[in-house]
PDB file of C-alpha atoms in Angstrom:
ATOM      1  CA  UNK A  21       0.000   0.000   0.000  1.00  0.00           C
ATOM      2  CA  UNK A  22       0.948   3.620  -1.116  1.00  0.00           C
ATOM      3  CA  UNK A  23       0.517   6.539   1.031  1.00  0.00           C
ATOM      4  CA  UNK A  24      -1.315   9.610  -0.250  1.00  0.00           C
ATOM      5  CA  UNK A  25       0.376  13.119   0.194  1.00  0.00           C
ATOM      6  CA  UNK A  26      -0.260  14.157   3.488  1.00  0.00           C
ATOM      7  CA  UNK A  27       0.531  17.681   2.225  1.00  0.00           C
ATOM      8  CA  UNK A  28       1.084  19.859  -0.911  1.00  0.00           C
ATOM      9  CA  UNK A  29       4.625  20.117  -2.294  1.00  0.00           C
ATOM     10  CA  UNK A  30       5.953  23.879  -1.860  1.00  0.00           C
ATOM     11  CA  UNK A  31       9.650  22.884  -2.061  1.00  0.00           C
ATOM     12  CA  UNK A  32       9.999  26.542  -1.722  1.00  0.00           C
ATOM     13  CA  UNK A  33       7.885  27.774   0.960  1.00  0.00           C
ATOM     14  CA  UNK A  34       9.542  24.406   2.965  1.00  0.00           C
ATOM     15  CA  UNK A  35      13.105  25.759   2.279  1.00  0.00           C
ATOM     16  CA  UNK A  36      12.969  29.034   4.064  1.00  0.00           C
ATOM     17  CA  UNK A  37      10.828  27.471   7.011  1.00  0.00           C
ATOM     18  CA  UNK A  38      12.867  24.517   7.482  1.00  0.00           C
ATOM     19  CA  UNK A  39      16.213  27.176   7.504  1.00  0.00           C
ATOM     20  CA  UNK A  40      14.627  29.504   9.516  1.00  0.00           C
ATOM     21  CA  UNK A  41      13.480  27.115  12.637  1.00  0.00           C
ATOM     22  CA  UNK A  42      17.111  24.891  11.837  1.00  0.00           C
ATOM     23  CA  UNK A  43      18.656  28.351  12.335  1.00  0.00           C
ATOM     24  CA  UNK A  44      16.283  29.720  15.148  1.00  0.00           C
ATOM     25  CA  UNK A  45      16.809  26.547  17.613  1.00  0.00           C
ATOM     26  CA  UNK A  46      20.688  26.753  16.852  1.00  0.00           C
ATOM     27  CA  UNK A  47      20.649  30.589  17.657  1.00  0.00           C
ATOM     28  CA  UNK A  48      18.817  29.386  20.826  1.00  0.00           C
ATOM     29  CA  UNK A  49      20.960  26.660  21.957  1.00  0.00           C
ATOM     30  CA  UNK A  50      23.898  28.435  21.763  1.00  0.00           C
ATOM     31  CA  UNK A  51      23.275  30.941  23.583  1.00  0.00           C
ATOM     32  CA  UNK A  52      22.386  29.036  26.681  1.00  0.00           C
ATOM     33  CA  UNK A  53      25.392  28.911  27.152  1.00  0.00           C
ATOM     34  CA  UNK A  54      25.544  32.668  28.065  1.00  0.00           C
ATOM     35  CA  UNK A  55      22.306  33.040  29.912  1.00  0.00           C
ATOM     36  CA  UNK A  56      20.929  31.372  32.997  1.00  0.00           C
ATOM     37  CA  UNK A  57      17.755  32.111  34.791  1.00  0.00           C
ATOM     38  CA  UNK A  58      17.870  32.813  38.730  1.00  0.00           C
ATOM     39  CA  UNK A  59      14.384  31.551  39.395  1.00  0.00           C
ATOM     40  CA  UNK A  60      12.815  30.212  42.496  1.00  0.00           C
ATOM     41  CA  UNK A  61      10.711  27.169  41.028  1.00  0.00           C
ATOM     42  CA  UNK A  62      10.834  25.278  44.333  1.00  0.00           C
ATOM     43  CA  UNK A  63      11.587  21.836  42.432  1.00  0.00           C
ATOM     44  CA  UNK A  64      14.720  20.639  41.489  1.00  0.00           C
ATOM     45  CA  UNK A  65      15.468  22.090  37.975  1.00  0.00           C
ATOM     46  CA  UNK A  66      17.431  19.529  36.752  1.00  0.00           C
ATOM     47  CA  UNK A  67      14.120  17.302  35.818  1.00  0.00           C
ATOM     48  CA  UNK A  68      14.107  18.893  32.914  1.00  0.00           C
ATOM     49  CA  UNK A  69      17.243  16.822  31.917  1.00  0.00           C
ATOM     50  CA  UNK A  70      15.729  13.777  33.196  1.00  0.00           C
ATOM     51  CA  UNK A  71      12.806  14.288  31.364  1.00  0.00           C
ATOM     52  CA  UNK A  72      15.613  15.222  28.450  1.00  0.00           C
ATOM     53  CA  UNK A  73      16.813  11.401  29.061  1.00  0.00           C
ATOM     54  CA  UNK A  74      13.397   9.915  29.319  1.00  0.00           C
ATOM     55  CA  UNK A  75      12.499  11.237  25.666  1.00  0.00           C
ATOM     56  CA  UNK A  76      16.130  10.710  24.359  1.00  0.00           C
ATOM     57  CA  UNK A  77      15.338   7.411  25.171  1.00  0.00           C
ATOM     58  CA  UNK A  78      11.434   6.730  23.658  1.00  0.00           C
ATOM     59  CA  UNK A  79      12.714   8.930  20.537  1.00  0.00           C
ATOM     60  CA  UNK A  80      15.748   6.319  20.317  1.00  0.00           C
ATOM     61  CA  UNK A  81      13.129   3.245  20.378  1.00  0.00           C
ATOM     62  CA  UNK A  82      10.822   4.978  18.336  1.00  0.00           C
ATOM     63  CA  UNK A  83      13.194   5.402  15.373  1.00  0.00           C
ATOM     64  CA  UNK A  84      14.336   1.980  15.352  1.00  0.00           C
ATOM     65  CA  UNK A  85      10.412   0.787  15.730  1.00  0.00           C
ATOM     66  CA  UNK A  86       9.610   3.569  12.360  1.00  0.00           C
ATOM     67  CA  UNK A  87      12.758   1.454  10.719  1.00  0.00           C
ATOM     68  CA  UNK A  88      11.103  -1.950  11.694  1.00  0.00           C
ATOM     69  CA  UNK A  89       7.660  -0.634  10.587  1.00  0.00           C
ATOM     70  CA  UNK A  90       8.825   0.351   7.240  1.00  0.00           C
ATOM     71  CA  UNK A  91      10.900  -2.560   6.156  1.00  0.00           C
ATOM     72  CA  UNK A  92       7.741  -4.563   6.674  1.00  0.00           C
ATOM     73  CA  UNK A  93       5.649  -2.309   4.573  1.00  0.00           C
ATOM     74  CA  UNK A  94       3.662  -1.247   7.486  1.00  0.00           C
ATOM     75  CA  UNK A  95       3.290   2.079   5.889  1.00  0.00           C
ATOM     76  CA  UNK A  96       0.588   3.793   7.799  1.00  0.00           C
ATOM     77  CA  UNK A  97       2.296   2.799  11.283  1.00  0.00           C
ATOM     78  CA  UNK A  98       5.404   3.735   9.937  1.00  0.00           C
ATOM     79  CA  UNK A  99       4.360   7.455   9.536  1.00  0.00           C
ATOM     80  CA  UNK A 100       2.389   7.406  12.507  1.00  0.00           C
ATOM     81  CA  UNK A 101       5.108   6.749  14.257  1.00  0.00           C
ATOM     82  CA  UNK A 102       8.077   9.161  12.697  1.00  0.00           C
ATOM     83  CA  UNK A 103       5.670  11.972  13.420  1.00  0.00           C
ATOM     84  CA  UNK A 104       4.959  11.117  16.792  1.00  0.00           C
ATOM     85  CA  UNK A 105       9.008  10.897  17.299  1.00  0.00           C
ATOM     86  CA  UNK A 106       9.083  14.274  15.709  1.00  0.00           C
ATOM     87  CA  UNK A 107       6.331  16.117  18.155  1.00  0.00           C
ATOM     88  CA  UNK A 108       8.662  14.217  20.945  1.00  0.00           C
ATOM     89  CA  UNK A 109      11.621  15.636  19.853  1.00  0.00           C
ATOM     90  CA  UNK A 110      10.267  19.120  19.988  1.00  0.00           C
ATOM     91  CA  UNK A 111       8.952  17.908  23.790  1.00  0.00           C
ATOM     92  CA  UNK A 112      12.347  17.386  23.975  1.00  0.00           C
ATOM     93  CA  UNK A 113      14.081  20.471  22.843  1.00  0.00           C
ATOM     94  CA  UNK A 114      11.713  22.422  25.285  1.00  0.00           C
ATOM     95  CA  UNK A 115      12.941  20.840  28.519  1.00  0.00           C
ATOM     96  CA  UNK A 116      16.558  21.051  27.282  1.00  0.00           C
ATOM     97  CA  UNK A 117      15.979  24.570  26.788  1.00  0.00           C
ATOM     98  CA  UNK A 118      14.166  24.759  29.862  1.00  0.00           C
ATOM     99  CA  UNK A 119      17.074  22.894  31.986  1.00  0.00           C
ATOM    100  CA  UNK A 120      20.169  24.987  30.616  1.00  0.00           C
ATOM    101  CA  UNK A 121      18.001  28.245  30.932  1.00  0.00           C
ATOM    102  CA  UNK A 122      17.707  27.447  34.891  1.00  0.00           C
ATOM    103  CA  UNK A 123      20.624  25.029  35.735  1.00  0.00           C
ATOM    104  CA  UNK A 124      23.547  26.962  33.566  1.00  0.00           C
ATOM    105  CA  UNK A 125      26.690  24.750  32.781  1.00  0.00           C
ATOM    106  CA  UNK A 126      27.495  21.771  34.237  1.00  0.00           C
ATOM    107  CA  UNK A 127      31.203  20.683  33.842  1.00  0.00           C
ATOM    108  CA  UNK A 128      31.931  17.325  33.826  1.00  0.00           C
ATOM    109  CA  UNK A 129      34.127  16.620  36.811  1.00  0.00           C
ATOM    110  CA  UNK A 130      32.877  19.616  38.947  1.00  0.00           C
ATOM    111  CA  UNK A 131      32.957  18.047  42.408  1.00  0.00           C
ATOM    112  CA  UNK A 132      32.388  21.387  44.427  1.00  0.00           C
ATOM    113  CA  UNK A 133      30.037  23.035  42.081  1.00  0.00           C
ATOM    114  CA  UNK A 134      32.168  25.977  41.629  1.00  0.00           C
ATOM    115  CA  UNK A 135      32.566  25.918  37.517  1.00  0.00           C
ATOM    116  CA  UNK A 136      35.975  25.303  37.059  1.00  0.00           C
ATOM    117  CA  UNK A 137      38.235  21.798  37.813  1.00  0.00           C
ATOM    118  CA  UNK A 138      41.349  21.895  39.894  1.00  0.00           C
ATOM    119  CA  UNK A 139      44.125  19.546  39.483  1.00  0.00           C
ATOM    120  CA  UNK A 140      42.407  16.919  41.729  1.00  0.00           C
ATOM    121  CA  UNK A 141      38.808  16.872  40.506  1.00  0.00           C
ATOM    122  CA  UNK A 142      40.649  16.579  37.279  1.00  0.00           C
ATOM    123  CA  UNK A 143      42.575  13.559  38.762  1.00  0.00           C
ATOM    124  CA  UNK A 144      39.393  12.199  40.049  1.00  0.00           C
ATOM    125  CA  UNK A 145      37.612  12.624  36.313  1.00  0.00           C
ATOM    126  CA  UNK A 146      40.196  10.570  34.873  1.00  0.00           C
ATOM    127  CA  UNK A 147      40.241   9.435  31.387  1.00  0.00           C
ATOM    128  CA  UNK A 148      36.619   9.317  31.326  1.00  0.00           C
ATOM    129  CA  UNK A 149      36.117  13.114  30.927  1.00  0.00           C
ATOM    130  CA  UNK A 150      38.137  13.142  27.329  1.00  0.00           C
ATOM    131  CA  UNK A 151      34.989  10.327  26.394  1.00  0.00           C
ATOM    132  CA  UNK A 152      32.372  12.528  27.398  1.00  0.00           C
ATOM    133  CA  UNK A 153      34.087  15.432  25.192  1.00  0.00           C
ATOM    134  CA  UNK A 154      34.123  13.424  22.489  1.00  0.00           C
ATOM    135  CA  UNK A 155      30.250  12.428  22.983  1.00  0.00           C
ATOM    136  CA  UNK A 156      29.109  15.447  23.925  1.00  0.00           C
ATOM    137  CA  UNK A 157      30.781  17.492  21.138  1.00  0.00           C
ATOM    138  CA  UNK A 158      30.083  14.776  18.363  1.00  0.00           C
ATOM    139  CA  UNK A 159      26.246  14.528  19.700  1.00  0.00           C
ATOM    140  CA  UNK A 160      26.076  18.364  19.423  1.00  0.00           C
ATOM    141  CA  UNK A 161      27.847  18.529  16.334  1.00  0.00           C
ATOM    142  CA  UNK A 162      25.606  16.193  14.732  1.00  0.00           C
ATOM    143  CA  UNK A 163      22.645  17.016  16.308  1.00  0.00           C
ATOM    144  CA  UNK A 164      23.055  20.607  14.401  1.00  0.00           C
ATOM    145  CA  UNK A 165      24.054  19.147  11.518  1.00  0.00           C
ATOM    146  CA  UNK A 166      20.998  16.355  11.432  1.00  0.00           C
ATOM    147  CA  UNK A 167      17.976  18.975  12.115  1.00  0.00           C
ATOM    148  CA  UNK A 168      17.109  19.975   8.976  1.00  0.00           C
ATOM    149  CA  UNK A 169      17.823  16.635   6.677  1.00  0.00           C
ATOM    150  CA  UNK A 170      15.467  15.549   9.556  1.00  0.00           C
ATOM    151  CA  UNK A 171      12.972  18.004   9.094  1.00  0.00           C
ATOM    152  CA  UNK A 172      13.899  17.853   4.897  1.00  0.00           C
ATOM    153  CA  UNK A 173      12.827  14.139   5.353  1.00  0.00           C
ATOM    154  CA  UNK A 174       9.599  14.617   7.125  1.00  0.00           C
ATOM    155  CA  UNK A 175       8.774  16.582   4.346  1.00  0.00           C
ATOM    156  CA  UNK A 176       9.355  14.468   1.252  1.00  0.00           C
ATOM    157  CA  UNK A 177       7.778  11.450   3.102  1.00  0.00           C
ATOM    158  CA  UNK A 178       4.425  14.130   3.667  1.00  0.00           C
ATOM    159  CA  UNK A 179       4.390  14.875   0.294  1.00  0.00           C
ATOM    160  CA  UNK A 180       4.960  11.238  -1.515  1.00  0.00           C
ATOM    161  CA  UNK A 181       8.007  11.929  -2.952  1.00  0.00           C
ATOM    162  CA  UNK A 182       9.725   8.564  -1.416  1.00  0.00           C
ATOM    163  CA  UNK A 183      12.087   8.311  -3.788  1.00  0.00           C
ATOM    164  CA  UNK A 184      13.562  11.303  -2.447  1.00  0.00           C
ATOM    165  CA  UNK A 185      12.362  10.416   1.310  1.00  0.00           C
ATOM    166  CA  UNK A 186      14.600   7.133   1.026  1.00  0.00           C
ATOM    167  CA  UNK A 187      17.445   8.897  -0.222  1.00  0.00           C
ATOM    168  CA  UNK A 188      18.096  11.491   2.307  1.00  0.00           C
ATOM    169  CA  UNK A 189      16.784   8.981   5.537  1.00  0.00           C
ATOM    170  CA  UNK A 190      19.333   6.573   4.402  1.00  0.00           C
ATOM    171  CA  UNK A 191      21.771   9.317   6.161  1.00  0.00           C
ATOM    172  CA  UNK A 192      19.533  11.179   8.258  1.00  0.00           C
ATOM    173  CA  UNK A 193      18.112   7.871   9.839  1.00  0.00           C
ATOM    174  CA  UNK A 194      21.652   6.733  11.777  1.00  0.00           C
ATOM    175  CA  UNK A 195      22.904  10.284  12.573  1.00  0.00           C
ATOM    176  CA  UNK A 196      19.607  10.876  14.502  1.00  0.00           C
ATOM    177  CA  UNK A 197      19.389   7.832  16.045  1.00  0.00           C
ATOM    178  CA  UNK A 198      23.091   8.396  17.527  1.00  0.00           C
ATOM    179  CA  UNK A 199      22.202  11.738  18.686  1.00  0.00           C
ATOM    180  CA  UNK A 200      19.102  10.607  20.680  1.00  0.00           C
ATOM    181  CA  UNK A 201      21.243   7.757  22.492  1.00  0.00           C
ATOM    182  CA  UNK A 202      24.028  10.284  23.306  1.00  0.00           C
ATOM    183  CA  UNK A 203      21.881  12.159  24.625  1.00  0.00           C
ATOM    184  CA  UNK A 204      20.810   9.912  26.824  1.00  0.00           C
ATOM    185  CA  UNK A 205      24.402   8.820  27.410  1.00  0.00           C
ATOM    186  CA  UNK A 206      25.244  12.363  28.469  1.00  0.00           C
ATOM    187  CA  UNK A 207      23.098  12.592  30.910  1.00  0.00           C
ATOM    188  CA  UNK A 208      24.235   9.445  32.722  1.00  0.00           C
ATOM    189  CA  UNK A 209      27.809  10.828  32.570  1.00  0.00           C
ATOM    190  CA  UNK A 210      26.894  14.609  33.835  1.00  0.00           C
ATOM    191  CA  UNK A 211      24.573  13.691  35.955  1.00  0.00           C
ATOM    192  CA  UNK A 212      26.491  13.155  39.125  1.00  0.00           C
ATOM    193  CA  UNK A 213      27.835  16.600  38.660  1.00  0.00           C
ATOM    194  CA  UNK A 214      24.626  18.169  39.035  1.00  0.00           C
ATOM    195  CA  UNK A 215      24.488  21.044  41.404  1.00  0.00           C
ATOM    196  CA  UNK A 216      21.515  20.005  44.295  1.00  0.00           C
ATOM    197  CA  UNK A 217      18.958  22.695  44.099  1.00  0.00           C
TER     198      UNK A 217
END
């Protein structure tokens, strides 16, 4: 069974939207860097980044499930479930947003909370802190890189063009799905260094 369009082609109209919210979220991420919130919320803040993990994690089984679900033909299911890992990844975006706008930087090693390592917290870190570099800046790396072929892919799949679809998800597929388990991964490594509230 074929799928109908689920929209009308606009390649154009796509373009500019799909560079505009790429560009918007990278703007935004970025700069959380600079900016953190001094807010009374009387929870812990760092949910957020559990709740990060928690979708990291359904959007990592949901991908392979959409992969599953396609190479049996289950079309319908298949689409179903891509866009429900796409309305989960925007879930997600909002509590990382959320978390780095009240938590600010966590440094990986940061025993006392103070935002810098000395010589001993370093020593205590190890070896393990040059692996979480390398996943954390290959996860956001990628991650900016793999938003709009994501969002590109969406697209030709809602507008029949599977020809197309196939093509670009044949990268797009593998490069998500290792950004949503870093993710995850990165939040098991930091974790411990989180700052109680």
């Amino acid at each position: 069974m074929t799928l109908q369009a689920g929209m009308k082609k606009n390649d154009r109209k796509v373009h500019i939207l799909i560079w505009i919210f790429s560009a918007i979220v990278f703007l935004a991420v970025t700069i959380l860097d600079r900016i953190t919130l001094k807010v009374e919320l009387g929870f812990d803040p760092h949910i957020f980044a559990a709740l990060s993990a928690g979708v990291n994690s359904i959007v990592s089984l949901l991908l392979i499930v959409g992969l599953i679900l396609v190479k049996q033909k289950k079309f319908v299911a298949h689409k179903n479930t891509m866009i429900l890992t796409m309305l989960l990844s925007v879930l997600f975006l909002g509590f990382y947003i959320a978390h780095h706008l009240l938590t600010g930087e966590t440094k990986f090693g940061d025993t006392d909370h103070n935002g810098s390592l000395d010589e001993l917290e370093k020593t205590a870190a190890g070896s393990l802190r040059y692996v979480y570099y390398f996943i954390i800046s290959t996860h956001i790396i990628l991650a900016a890189i793999v938003m709009p072929f994501v969002l590109y892919s969406a697209y030709r799949g809602l507008t029949a063009e599977y020809d197309k679809h196939k093509k670009l998800v044949r990268y797009t597929f593998p490069i998500w799905l290792y950004v949503a388990i870093t993710g995850v991964v990165v939040y098991w490594m930091i974790s411990p260094y989180y700052q109680a509230a």
